[in-house]
Coordinates of C-alpha atoms and ligand atoms in Angstrom, one line a residue:
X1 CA 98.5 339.8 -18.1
X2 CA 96.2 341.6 -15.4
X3 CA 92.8 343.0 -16.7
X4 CA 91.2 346.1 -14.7
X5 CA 87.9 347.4 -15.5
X6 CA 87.1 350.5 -14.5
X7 CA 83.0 351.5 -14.4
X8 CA 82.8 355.2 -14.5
X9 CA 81.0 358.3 -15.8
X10 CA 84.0 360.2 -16.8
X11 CA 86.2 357.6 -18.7
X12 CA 88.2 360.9 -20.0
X13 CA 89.2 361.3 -16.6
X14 CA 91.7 358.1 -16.9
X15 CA 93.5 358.8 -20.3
X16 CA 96.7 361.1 -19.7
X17 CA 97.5 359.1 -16.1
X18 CA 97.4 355.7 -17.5
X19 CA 99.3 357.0 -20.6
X20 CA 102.6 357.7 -18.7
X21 CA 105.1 356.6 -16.5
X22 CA 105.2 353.2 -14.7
X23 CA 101.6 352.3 -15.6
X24 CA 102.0 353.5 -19.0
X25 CA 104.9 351.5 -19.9
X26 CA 103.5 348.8 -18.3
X27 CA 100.9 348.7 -20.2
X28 CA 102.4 348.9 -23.5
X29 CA 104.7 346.2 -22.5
X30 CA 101.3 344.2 -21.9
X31 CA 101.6 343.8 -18.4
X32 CA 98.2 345.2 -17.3
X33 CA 95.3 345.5 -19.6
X34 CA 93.0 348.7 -18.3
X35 CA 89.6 348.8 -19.7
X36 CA 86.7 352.0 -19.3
X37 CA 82.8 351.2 -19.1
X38 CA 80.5 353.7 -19.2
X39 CA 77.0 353.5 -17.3
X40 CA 75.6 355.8 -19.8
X41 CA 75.8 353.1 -22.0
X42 CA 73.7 351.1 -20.4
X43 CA 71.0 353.0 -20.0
X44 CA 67.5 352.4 -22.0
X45 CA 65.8 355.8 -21.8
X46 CA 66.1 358.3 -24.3
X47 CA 68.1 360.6 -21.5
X48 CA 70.1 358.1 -21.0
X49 CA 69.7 358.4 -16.9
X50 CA 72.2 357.4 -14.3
X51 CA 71.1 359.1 -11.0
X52 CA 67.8 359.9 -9.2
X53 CA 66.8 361.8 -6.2
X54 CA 67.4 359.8 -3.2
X55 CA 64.3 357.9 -1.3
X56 CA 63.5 359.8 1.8
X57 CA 64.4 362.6 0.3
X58 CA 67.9 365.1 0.9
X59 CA 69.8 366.9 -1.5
X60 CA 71.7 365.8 -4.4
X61 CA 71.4 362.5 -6.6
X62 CA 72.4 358.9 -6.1
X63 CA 73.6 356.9 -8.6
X64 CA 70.9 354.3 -9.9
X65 CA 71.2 350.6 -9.7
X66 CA 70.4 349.5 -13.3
X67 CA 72.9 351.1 -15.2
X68 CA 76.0 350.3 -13.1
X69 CA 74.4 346.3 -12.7
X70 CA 74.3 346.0 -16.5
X71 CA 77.8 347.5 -16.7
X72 CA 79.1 345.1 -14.6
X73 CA 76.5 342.2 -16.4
X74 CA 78.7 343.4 -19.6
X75 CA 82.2 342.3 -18.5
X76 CA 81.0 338.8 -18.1
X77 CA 83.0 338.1 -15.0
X78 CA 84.3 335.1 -13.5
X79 CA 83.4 333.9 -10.1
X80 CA 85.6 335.3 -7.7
X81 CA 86.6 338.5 -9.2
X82 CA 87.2 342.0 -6.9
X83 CA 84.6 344.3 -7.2
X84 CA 86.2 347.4 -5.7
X85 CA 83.3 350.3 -4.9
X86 CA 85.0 353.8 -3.9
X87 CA 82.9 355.3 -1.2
X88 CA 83.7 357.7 1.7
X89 CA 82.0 354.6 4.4
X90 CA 84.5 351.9 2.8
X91 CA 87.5 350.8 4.7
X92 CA 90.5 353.1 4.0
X93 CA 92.8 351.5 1.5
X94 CA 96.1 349.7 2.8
X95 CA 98.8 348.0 1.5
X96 CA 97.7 344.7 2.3
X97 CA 94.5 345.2 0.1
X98 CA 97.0 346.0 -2.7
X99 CA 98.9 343.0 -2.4
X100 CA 96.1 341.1 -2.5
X101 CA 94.3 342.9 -5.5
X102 CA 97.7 342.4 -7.3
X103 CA 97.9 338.9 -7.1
X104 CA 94.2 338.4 -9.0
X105 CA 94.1 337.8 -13.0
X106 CA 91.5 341.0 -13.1
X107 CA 89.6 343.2 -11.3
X108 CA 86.6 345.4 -11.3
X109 CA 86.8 349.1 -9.9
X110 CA 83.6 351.0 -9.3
X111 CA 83.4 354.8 -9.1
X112 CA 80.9 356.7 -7.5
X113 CA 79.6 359.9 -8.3
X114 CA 77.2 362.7 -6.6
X115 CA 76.0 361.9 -3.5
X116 CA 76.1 357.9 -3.3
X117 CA 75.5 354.7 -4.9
X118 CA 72.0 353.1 -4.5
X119 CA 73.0 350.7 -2.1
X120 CA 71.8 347.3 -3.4
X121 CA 75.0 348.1 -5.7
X122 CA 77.7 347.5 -2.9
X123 CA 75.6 344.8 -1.0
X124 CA 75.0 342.3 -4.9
X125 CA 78.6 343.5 -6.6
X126 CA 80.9 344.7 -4.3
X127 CA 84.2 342.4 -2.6
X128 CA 85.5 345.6 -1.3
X129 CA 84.5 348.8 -0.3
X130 CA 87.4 351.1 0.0
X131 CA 87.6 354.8 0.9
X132 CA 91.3 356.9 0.4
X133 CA 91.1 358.6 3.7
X134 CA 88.8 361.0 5.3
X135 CA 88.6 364.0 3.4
X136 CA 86.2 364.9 0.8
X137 CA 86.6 364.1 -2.7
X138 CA 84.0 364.8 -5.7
X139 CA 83.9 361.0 -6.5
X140 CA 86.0 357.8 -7.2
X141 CA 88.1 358.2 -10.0
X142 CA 91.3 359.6 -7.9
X143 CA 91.1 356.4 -5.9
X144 CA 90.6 354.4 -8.5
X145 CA 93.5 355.7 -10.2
X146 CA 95.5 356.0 -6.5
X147 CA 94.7 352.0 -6.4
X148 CA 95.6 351.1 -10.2
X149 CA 98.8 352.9 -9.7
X150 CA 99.7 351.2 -6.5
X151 CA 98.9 347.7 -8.0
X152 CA 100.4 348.0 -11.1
X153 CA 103.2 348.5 -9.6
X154 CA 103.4 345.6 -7.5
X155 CA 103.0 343.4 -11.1
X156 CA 106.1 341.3 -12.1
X157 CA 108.0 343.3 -14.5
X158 CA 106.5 346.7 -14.3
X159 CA 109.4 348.0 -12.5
X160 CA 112.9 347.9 -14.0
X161 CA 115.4 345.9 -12.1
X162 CA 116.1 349.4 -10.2
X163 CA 113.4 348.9 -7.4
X164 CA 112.1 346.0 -6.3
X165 CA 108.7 346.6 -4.5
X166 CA 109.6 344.5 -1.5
X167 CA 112.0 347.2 -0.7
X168 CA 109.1 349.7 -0.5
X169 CA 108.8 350.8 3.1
X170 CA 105.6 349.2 3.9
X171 CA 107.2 346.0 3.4
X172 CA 109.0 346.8 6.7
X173 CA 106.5 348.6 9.1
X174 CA 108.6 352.2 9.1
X175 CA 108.5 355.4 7.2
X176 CA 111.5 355.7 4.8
X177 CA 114.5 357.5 6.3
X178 CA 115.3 360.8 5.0
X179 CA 117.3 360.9 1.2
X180 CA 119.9 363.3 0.4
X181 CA 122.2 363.7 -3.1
X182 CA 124.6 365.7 -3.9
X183 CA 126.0 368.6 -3.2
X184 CA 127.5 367.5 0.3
X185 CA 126.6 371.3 1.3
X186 CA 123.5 372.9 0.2
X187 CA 123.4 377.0 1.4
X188 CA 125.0 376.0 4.3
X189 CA 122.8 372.5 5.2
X190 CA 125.6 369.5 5.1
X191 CA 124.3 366.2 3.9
X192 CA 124.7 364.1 7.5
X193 CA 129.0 362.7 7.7
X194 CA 127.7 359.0 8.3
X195 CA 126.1 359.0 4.8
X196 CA 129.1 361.1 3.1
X197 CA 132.2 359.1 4.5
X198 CA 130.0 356.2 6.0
X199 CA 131.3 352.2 5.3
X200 CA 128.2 350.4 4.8
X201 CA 127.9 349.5 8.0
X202 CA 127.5 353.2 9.4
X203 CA 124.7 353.9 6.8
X204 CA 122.7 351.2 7.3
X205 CA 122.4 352.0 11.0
X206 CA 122.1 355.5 10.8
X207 CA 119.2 355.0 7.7
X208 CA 117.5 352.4 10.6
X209 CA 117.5 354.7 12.9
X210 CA 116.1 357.4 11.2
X211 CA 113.4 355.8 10.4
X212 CA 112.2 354.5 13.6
X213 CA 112.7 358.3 14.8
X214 CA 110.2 359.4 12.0
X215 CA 107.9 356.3 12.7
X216 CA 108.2 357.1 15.9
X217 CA 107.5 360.9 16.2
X218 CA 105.0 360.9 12.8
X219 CA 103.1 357.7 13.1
X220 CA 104.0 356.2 16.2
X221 CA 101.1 353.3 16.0
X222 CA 103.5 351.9 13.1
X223 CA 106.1 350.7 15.4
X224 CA 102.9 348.5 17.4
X225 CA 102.8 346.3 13.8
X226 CA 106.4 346.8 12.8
X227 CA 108.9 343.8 13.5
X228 CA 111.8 345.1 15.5
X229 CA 114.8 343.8 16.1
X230 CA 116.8 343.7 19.6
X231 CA 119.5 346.3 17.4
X232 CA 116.1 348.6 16.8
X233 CA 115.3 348.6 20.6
X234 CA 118.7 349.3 21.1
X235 CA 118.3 352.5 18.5
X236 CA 115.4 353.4 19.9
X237 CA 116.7 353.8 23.3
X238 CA 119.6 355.7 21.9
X239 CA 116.8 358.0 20.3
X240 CA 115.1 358.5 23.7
X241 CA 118.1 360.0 25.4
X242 CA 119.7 361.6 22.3
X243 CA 116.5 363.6 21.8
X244 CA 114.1 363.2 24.1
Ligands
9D3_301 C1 76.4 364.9 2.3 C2 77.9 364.6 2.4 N1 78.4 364.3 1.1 C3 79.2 365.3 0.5 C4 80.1 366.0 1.4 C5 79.1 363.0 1.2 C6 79.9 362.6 0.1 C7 79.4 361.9 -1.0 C8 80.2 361.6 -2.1 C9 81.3 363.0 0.1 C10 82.1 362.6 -1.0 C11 81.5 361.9 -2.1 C12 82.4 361.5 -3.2 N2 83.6 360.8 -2.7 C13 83.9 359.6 -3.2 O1 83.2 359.0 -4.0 C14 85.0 358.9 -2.6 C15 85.9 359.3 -1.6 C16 86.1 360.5 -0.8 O2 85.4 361.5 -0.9 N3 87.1 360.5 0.1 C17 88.0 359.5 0.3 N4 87.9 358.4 -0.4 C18 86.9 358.3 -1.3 S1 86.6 356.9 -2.2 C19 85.3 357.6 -3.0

């Protein structure tokens, strides 16, 4: 079973979305093990202090160093583990980082609040420094939760035999092609013929194809990394004088 601490100052904040879904019944079916610290807890004065104005003065608070350090002190960890700080600076989370994360016995997820963390937190504790994307949050909890979801689901088991999380479209390099269900006509908008009367064959080309059009008009600095075959060259030609 996988162990992830979470150091934060709102543990409310995680109950309801670990309760549910994928990560819910994963933990029940013991999985993952999820754990909340609270710095407040680890404070010694009588106000029980986590932040302080910041040296050099600006607005707002930073988060101080002794409280989060005896947090972390508390969960006794082994040599090795992934300290995960959330802050806007850290490198913007991927995939890859999940993978890896996933295949560790535990981890250790740090979230910031106010204007910072008092640095000497990220250089003695932190592994990783990860930021979501650039766009202003109020703190660290959302990516914490973003990154617990994403692991958890990448944990032996915490799918059911439905999905497999190799087929998730990171795994290959593209954006998914579009999805349709039924019914074949919607107010007029048909479902495409090669996925209503396609042989296998048909749909898997026209699903491959579609999704090196998207990759390639959304994010086209996917297809760079992605491995293509000489059929998805041949596609993508297609593509450039079909709609180009
Ligand atoms: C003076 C500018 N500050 C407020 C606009 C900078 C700032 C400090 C703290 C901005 C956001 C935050 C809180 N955000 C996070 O802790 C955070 C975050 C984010 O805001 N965006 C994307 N990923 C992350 S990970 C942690």
């Amino acid at each position: 079973m996988m162990r992830i601490d979470v150091v934060t100052l709102f543990p409310e904040f995680f109950s309801a979305p670990l309760d549910v879904s994928i990560v819910g019944r994963a933990r029940q079916a013991g999985i993952v093990a999820i754990h909340c610290s609270n710095p407040r807890d680890f404070t010694a004065d009588a106000h029980r202090t986590v932040d302080d104005s910041p040296y050099g003065g600006g607005p707002g608070m930073v988060m101080k160093p002794e409280p989060l350090f005896e947090t972390v002190r508390s969960l006794d960890l082994e040599e090795g583990t992934p300290v995960v700080v959330f802050t806007p600076q850290g490198r913007p989370l991927k995939q890859r980082i999940v993978r890896e994360l996933a295949q560790s016995p535990r981890a250790v997820m740090i979230c910031g609040r106010y204007e910072g963390i008092d640095e000497r937190v990220r250089e003695r504790l932190a592994t990783h420094e990860i930021s979501l994307g650039d766009f202003v949050l109020s703190g660290g909890e959302l990516p914490a939760l973003v990154l617990i979801d994403a692991i958890v689901r990448l944990l032996p088991g915490a799918l059911g035999n439905e999905e497999s999380p190799a087929e998730d479209s990171f795994s290959h390099g593209l954006l998914e092609h579009p999805q349709y269900t039924r019914p074949p006509v919607y107010e007029g908008m048909a479902v495409p013929d090669e996925l209503v009367n396609g042989y296998h064959a048909r749909v898997d080309r026209w699903r491959r194809k579609e999704a090196l059009w998207r990759t390639y008009q959304r994010r086209p600095e996917l297809l760079g990394s992605a491995e293509l075959s000489d059929e998805d060259h041949e596609l993508l030609a297609e593509l450039m004088a079909e709609r180009l």
